[in-house]
Coordinates of C-alpha atoms and ligand atoms in Angstrom, one line a residue:
Chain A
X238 CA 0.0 0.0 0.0
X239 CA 1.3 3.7 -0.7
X240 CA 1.5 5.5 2.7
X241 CA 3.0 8.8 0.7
X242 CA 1.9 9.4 -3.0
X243 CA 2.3 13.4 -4.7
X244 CA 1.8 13.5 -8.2
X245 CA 2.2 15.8 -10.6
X246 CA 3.2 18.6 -8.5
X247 CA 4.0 22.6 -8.9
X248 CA 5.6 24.7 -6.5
X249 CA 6.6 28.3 -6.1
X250 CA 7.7 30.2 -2.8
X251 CA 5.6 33.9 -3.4
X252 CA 7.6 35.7 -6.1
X253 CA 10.1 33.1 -7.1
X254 CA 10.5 30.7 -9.3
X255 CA 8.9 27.2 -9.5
X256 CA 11.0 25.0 -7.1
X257 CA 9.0 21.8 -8.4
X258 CA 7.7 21.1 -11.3
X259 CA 5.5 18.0 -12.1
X260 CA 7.4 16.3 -9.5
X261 CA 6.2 12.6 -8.2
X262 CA 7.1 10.8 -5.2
X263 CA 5.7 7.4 -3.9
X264 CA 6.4 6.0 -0.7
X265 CA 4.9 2.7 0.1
X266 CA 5.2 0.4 2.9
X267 CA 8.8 -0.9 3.7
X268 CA 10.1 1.8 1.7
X269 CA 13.2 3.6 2.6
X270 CA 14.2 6.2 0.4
X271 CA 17.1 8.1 0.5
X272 CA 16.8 11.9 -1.5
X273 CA 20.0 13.4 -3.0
X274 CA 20.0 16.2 -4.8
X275 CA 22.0 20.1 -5.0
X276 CA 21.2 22.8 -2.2
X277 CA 18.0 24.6 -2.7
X278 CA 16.2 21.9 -5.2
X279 CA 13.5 22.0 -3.2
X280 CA 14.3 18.6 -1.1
X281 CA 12.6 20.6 2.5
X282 CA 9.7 22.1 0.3
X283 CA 8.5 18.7 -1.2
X284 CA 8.6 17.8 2.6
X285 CA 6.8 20.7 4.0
X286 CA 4.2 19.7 0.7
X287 CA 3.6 16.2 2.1
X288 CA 2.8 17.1 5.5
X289 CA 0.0 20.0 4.3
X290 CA 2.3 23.2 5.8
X291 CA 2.8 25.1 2.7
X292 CA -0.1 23.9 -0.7
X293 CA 1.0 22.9 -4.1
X294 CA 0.0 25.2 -7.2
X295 CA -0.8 21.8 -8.9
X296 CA -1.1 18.4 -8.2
X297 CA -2.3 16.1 -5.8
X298 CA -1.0 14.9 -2.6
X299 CA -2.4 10.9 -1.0
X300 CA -1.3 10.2 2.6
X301 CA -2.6 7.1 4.3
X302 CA -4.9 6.0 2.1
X303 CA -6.6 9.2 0.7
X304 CA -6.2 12.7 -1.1
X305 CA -5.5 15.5 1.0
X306 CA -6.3 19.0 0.2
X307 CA -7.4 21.5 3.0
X308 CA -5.9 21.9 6.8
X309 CA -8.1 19.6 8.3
X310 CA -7.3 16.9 5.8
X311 CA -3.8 17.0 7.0
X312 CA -4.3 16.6 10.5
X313 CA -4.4 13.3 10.2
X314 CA -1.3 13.2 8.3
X315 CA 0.5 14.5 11.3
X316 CA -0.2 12.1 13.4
X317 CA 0.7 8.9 11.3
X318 CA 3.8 10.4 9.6
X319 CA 7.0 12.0 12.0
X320 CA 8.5 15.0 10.3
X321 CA 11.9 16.3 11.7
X322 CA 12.9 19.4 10.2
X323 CA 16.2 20.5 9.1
X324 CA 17.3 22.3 12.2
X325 CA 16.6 20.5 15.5
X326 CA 16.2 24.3 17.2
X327 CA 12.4 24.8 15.0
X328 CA 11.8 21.5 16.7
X329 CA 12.3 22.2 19.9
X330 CA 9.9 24.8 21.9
X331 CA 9.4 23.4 25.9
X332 CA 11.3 23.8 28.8
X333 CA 12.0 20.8 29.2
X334 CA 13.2 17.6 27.7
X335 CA 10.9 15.2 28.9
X336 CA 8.1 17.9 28.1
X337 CA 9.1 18.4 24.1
X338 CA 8.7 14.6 24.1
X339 CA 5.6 14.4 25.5
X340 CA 4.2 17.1 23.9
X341 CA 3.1 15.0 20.6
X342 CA 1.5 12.3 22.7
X343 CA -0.8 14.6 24.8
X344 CA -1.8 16.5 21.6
X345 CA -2.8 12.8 20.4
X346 CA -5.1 12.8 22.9
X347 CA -2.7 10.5 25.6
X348 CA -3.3 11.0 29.4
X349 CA -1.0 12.1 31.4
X350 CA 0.6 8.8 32.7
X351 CA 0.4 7.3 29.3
X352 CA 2.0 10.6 27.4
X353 CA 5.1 10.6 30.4
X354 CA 5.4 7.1 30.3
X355 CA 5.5 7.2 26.4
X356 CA 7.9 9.6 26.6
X357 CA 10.4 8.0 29.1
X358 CA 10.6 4.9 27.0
X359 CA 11.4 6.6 23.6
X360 CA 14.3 8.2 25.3
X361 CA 15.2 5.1 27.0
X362 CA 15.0 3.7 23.2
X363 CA 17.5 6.3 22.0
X364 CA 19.8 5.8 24.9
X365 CA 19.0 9.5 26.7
X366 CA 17.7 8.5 29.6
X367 CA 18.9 10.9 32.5
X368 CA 17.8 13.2 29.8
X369 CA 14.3 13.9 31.1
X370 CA 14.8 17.2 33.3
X371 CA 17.7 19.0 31.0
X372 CA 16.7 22.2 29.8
X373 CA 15.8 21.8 25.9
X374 CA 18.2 24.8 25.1
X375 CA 20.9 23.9 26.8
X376 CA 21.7 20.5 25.2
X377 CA 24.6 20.5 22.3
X378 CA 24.1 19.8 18.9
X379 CA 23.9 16.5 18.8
X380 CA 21.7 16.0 21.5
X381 CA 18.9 18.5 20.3
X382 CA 19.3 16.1 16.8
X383 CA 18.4 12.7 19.1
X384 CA 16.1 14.9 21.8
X385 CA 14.2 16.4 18.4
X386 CA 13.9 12.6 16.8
X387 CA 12.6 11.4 20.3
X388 CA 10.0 13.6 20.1
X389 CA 9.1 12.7 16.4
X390 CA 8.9 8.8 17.6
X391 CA 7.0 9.2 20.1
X392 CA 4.1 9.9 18.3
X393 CA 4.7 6.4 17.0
X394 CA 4.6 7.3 13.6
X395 CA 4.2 5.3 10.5
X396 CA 6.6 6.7 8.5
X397 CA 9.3 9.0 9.2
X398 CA 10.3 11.9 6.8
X399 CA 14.2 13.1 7.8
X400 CA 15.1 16.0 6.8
X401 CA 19.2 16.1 6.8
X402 CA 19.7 13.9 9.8
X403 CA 23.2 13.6 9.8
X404 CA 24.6 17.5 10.0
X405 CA 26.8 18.3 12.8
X406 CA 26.5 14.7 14.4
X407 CA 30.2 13.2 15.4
X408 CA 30.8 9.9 14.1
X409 CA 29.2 7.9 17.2
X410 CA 26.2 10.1 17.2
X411 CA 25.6 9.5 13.2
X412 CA 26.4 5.4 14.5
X413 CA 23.9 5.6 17.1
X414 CA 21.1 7.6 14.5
X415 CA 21.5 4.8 12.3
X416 CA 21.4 1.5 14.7
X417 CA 17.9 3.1 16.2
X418 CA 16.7 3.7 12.5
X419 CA 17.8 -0.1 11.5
X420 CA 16.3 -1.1 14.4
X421 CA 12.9 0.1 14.2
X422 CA 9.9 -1.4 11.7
X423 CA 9.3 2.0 10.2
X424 CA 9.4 3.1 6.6
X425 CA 10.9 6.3 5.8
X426 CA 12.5 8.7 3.4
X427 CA 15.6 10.5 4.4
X428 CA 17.4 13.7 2.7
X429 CA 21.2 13.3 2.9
X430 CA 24.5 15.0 1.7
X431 CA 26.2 11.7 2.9
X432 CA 25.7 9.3 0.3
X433 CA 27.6 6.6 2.6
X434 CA 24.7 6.9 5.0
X435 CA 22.0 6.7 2.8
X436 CA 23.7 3.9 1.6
X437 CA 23.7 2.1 4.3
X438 CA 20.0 2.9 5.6
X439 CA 18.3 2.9 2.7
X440 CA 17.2 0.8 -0.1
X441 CA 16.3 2.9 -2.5
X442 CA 18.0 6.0 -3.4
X443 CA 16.2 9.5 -5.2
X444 CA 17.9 12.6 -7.1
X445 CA 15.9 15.5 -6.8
X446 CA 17.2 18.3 -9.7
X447 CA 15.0 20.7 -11.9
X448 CA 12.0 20.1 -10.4
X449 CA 11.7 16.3 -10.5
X450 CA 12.8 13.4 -9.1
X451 CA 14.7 10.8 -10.9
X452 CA 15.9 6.8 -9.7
X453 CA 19.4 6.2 -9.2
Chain B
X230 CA 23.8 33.2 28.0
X231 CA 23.0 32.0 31.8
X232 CA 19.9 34.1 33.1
X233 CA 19.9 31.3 35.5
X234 CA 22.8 30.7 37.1
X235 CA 20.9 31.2 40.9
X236 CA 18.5 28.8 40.3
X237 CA 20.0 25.5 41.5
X238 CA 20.8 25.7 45.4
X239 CA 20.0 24.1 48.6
X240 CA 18.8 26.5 50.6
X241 CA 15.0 26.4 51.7
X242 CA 13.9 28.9 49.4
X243 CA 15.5 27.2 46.8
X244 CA 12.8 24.2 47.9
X245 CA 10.2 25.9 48.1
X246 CA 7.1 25.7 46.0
X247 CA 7.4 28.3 43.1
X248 CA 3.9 29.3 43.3
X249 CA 4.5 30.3 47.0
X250 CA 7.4 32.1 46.3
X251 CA 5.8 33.7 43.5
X252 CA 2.5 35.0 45.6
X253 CA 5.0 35.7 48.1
X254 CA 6.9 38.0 45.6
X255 CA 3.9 39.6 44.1
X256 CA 2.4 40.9 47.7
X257 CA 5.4 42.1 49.1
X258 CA 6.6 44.1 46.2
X259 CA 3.6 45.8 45.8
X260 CA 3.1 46.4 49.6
X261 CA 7.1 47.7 49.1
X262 CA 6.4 49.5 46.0
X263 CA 3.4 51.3 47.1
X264 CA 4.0 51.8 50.6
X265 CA 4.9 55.4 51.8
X266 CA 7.5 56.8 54.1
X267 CA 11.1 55.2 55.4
X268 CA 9.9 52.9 57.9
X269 CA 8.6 50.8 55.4
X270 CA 11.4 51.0 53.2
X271 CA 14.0 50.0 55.8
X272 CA 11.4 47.1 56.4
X273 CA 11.2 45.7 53.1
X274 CA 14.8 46.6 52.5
X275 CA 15.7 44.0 55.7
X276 CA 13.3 41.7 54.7
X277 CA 15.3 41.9 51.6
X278 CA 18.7 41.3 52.7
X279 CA 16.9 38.7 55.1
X280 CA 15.9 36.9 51.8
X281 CA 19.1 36.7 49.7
X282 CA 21.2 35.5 53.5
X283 CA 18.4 32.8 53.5
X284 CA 19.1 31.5 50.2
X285 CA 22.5 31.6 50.7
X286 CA 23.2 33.4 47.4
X287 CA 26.6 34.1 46.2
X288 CA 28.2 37.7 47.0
X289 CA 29.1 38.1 43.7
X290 CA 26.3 37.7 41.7
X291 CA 24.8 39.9 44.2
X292 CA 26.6 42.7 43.5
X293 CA 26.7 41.9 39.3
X294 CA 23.3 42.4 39.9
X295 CA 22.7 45.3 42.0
X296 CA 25.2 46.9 40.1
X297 CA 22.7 48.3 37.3
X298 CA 20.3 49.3 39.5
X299 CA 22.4 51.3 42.1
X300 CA 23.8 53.1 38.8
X301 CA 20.6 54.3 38.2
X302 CA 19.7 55.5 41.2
X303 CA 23.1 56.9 41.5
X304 CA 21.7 59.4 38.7
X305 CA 18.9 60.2 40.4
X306 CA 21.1 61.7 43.2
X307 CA 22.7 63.7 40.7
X308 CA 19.8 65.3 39.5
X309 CA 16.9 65.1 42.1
X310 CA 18.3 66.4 45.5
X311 CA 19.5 70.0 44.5
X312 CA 17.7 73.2 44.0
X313 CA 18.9 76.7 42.7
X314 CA 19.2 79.4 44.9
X315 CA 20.6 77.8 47.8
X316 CA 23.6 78.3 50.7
X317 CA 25.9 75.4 49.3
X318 CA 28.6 75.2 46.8
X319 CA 28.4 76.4 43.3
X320 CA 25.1 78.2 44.8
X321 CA 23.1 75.0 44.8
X322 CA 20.7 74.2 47.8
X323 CA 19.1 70.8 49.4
X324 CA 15.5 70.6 48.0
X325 CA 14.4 68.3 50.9
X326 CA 11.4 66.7 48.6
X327 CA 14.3 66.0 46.1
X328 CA 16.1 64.1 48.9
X329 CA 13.2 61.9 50.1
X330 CA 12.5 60.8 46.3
X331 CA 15.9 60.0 45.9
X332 CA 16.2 58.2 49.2
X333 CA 12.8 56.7 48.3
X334 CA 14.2 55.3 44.8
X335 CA 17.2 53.9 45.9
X336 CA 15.7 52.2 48.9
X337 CA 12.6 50.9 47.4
X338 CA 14.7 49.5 44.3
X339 CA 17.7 47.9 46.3
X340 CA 14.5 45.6 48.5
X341 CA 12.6 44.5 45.5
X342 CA 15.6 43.3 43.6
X343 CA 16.8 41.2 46.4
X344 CA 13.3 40.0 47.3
X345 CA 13.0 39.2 43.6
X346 CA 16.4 37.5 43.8
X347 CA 15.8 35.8 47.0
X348 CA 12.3 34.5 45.9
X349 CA 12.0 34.2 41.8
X350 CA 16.0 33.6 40.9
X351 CA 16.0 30.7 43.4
X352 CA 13.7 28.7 40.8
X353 CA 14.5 28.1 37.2
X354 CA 12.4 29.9 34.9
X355 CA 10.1 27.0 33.6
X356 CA 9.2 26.2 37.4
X357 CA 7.6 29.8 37.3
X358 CA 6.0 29.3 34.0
X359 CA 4.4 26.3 35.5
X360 CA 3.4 27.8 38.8
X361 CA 1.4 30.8 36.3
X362 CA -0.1 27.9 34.3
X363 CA -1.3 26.1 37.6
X364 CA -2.8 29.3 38.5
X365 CA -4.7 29.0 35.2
X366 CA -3.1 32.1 33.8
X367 CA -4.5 32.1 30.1
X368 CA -3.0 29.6 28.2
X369 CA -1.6 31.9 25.6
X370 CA 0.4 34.0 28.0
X371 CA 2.0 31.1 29.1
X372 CA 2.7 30.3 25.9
X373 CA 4.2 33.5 25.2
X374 CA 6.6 33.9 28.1
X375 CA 7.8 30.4 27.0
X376 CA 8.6 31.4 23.4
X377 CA 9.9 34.5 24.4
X378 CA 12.3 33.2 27.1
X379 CA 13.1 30.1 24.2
X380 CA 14.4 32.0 21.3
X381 CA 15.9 35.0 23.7
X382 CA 18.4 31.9 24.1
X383 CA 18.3 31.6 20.1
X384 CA 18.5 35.0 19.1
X385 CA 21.3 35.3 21.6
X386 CA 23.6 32.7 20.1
X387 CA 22.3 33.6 16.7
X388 CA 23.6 37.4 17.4
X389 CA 26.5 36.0 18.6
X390 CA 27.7 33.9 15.4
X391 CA 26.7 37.0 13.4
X392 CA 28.8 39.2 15.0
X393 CA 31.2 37.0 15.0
X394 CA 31.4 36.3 11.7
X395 CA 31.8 39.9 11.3
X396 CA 34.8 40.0 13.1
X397 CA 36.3 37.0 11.4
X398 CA 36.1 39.7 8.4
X399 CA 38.3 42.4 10.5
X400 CA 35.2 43.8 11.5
X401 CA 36.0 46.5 14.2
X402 CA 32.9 49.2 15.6
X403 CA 34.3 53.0 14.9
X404 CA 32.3 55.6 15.0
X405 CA 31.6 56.1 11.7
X406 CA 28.8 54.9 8.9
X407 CA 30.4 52.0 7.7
X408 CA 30.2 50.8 11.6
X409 CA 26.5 51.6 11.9
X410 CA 25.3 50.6 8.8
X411 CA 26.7 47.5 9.9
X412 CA 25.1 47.1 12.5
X413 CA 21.9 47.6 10.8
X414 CA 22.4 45.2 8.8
X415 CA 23.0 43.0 12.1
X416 CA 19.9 43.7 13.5
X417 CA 18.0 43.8 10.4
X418 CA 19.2 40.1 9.9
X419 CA 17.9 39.1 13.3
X420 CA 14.5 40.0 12.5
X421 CA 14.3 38.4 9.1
X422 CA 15.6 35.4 11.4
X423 CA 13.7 35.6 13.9
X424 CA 10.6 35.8 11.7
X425 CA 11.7 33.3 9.4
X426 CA 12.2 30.8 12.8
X427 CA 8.8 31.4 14.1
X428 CA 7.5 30.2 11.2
X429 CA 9.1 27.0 11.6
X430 CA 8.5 26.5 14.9
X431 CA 4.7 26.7 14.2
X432 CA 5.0 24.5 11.3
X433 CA 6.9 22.1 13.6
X434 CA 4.2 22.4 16.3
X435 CA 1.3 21.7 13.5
X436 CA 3.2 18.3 12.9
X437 CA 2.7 17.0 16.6
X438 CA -0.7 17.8 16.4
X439 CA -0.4 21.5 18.2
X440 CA -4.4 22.9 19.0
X441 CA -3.5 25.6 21.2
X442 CA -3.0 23.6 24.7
X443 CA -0.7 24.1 26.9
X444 CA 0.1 20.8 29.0
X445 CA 1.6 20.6 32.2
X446 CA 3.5 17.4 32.9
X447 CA 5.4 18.5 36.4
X448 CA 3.5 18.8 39.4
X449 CA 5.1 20.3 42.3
X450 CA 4.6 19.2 45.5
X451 CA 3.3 21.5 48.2
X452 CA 4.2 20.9 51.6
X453 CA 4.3 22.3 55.3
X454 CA 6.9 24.3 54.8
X455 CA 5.3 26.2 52.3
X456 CA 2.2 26.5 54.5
X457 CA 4.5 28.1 56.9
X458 CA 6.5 30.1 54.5
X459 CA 3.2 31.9 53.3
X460 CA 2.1 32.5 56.7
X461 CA 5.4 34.2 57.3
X462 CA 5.1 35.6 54.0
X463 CA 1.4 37.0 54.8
X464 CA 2.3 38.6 57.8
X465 CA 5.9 40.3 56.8
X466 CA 3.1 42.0 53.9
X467 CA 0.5 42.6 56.7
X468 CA 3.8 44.7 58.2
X469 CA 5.0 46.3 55.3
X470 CA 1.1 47.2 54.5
X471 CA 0.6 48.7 58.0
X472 CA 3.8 50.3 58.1
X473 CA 3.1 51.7 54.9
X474 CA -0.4 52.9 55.4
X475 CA 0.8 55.0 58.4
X476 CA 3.8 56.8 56.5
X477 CA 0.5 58.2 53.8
Ligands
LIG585 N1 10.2 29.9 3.4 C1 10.6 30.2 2.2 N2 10.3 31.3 1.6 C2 10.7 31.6 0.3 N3 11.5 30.8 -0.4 C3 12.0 29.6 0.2 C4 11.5 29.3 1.5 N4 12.1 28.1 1.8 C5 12.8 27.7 0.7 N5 12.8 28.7 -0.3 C6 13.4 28.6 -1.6 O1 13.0 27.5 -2.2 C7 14.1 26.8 -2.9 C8 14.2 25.4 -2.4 O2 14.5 25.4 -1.0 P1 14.6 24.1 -0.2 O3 13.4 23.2 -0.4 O4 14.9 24.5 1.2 O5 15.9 23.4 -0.9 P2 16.8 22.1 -0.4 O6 16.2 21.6 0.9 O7 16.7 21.1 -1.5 O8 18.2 22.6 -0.2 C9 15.3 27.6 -2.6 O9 15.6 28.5 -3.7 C10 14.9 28.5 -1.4 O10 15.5 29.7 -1.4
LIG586 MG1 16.8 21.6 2.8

């Protein structure tokens, strides 16, 4: 089954030009994509397209099973398929770790208990426990990347959209990122720079250029 | 940037529940601000020093933050005191209403900073955030002091590798244009940053499923201690009330 389908797509940011143009993108189940392609393809946009945060000027977007066109369609989206954005900083907003994490979880409709108790385990899972009380701005890099994919998972998400995962992690971070992802049941599409790494996590791999996407 | 480098101690106000400390806080700078006369001054002004000794707070950052304060109100002696016309030097008099405001500002400022330093410093910030929540302040205004006191941490680091990547390129402030059309740029860049950010925090609160609620996960735990604090709390305000409404 497709969880992710766009099709025929068309995309400009006000006043500039089309990003993409009659782009298509399927992601079914067990998929893992990896997306290559040159700074400022529009790699993030097709990303912010899939989860209903900015609307195409053509073409249609499917997401679990049916179109999606207006805000409300979307919400649903949201919930089945974990979006980390580029920079782990948009990500994070509360004061506190164990907070962030929960955050998703209680806006799914968890109690209390259930959302704390979510969110414990899914840092357990990604080896910060002990991380529960630091202050969300004060972690490093590296930690904000693994805090911000925390919270992401702990929706319990069918698929997982990455965008850039890999920037600024050290070598046993990026090791670490892609045991968990290996690990888990998920399907997924990833952007990367690091063609070793998409390599390795992926089975399928994507160039985005003038507006499309093309198999490599 | 550490805003909160008194938060962590030991010391019993440092355990106390935040919303005591904060209803504390709230009643006895009022009572000090709007309290008349010297008695209650010198009242709030002790209870003040009592405060900061009771938390055990560091000299040091005592006096980096009294500093700005005491600066200002050294000002305020320059200009308020003195009157035309009079028998002193450079022909320049007491004005004895002068002296009392000045007396009054100085005082007055010096107790609320260290009640404030005693009572809301002690806590991190996100403990007060949660105390206004409990208190069923407005959702939204908790929201805001959140973001705000968030990306002040962002902005700050974001200033900092901006100007720092000005200096890389031998970038030295004169007085001159060059120097502050720089740092228009600067600030110019922050905003389009800033702006920029917000809209992807939003957009990364819509993907977990953000309505608009604000959900508190930490409960504190109220105890006697802060029974007894807020009795003691209540009746140093009763003072500083009474004291004050006799000085009017
Ligand atoms: N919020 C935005 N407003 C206007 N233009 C944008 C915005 N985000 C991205 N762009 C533009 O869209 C193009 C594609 O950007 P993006 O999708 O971020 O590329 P990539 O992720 O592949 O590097 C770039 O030219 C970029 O300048
Ligand atoms: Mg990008």
């Amino acid at each position: 089954m497709d969880l992710l389908r766009l099709t025929g797509i068309r995309f400009a940011w006000p006043e500039g030009p089309p990003v993409l143009d009659g782009l298509d993108f399927t992601l079914a189940e067990g998929d893992r994509l990896g997306i290559l392609g040159p700074n400022g393809a529009g790699k993030s946009t097709m990303f912010l397209l899939a989860m209903g945060l900015v609307r195409p000027q053509a073409g249609q977007i499917w997401a679990l099973g049916r179109e999606r066109i207006e805000e409300a369609d979307f919400l649903e989206v949201r919930a089945g398929i974990g979006f980390c954005f580029q920079d782990a900083d948009d990500q994070l907003f509360a004061p506190t770790v164990l907070e962030d994490v929960a955050f998703g979880p209680l806006n799914l409709g968890k109690g209390h208990h259930q959302a704390r108790h979510i969110a414990e385990r899914t840092l357990e899972r990604l080896g910060l426990a002990g991380f529960e009380q630091r202050v969300t701005w004060h972690l490093s890099g590296g930690e904000k990347r693994l805090v911000s994919l925390a919270t992401v998972l702990a929706m319990e998400p069918k698929v997982l959209l990455l965008d850039e995962p890999t920037t600024g992690l050290d070598e046993a971070t990026q090791a670490r990122l892609e045991e968990i992802l290996l690990n888990s049941e998920l399907a997924w599409a990833v952007i990367s720079h690091d063609r070793g790494f998409l390599e390795r996590t992926c089975t399928r791999l994507l160039r985005l250029a003038g507006g499309r996407l093309e198999a490599l | 940037m550490h805003l909160e480098t008194l938060a962590h101690g030991h010391s019993l106000p440092h355990r106390l529940d935040p919303r005591a400390k904060l209803a504390a806080a709230i009643g006895l700078t009022l009572a000090t601000a709007l309290g008349r006369g010297l008695p209650v001054e010198l009242a709030a002004l002790g209870m003040g020093i009592a405060g900061v000794l009771w938390a055990r707070l560091p000299w040091r950052e005592l006096v980096k933050r009294l500093a700005p304060v005491n600066g200002f109100a050294a000002m305020m002696w320059l200009m308020l005191p003195w009157r035309l016309g009079g028998a002193g030097p450079l022909g320049l008099g007491l004005d004895p209403l002068g002296l009392t405001l000045a007396t009054d500002i100085t005082v007055k400022a010096n107790a609320i900073v260290l009640m404030l330093l005693a009572l809301i410093a002690t806590s991190p910030m996100n403990h007060i955030f949660h105390a206004l929540a409990h208190w069923r302040v407005p959702d939204k205004l908790v929201h805001l002091f959140i973001f705000f006191y968030r990306y002040l941490h962002v902005l700050h680091r974001e200033y900092h590798r901006l100007s720092l990547a000005m200096k890389a390129r031998a970038f030295a402030p004169r007085t001159d244009l060059h120097t502050y059309r720089s740092y228009a740029w600067l600030l110019g860049m922050l905003l389009v940053r800033s702006y920029d950010r917000a809209q992807r925090v939003y957009q990364a609160m819509l993907c977990r499923g953000f309505t608009g609620t604000y959900w508190l996960l930490e409960h504190f735990h109220w105890g006697r201690r802060d029974n007894l604090f807020l009795a003691g709390a209540g009746l140093a305000f009763l003072a500083l009330a009474a004291l004050g409404l006799m000085g009017s």
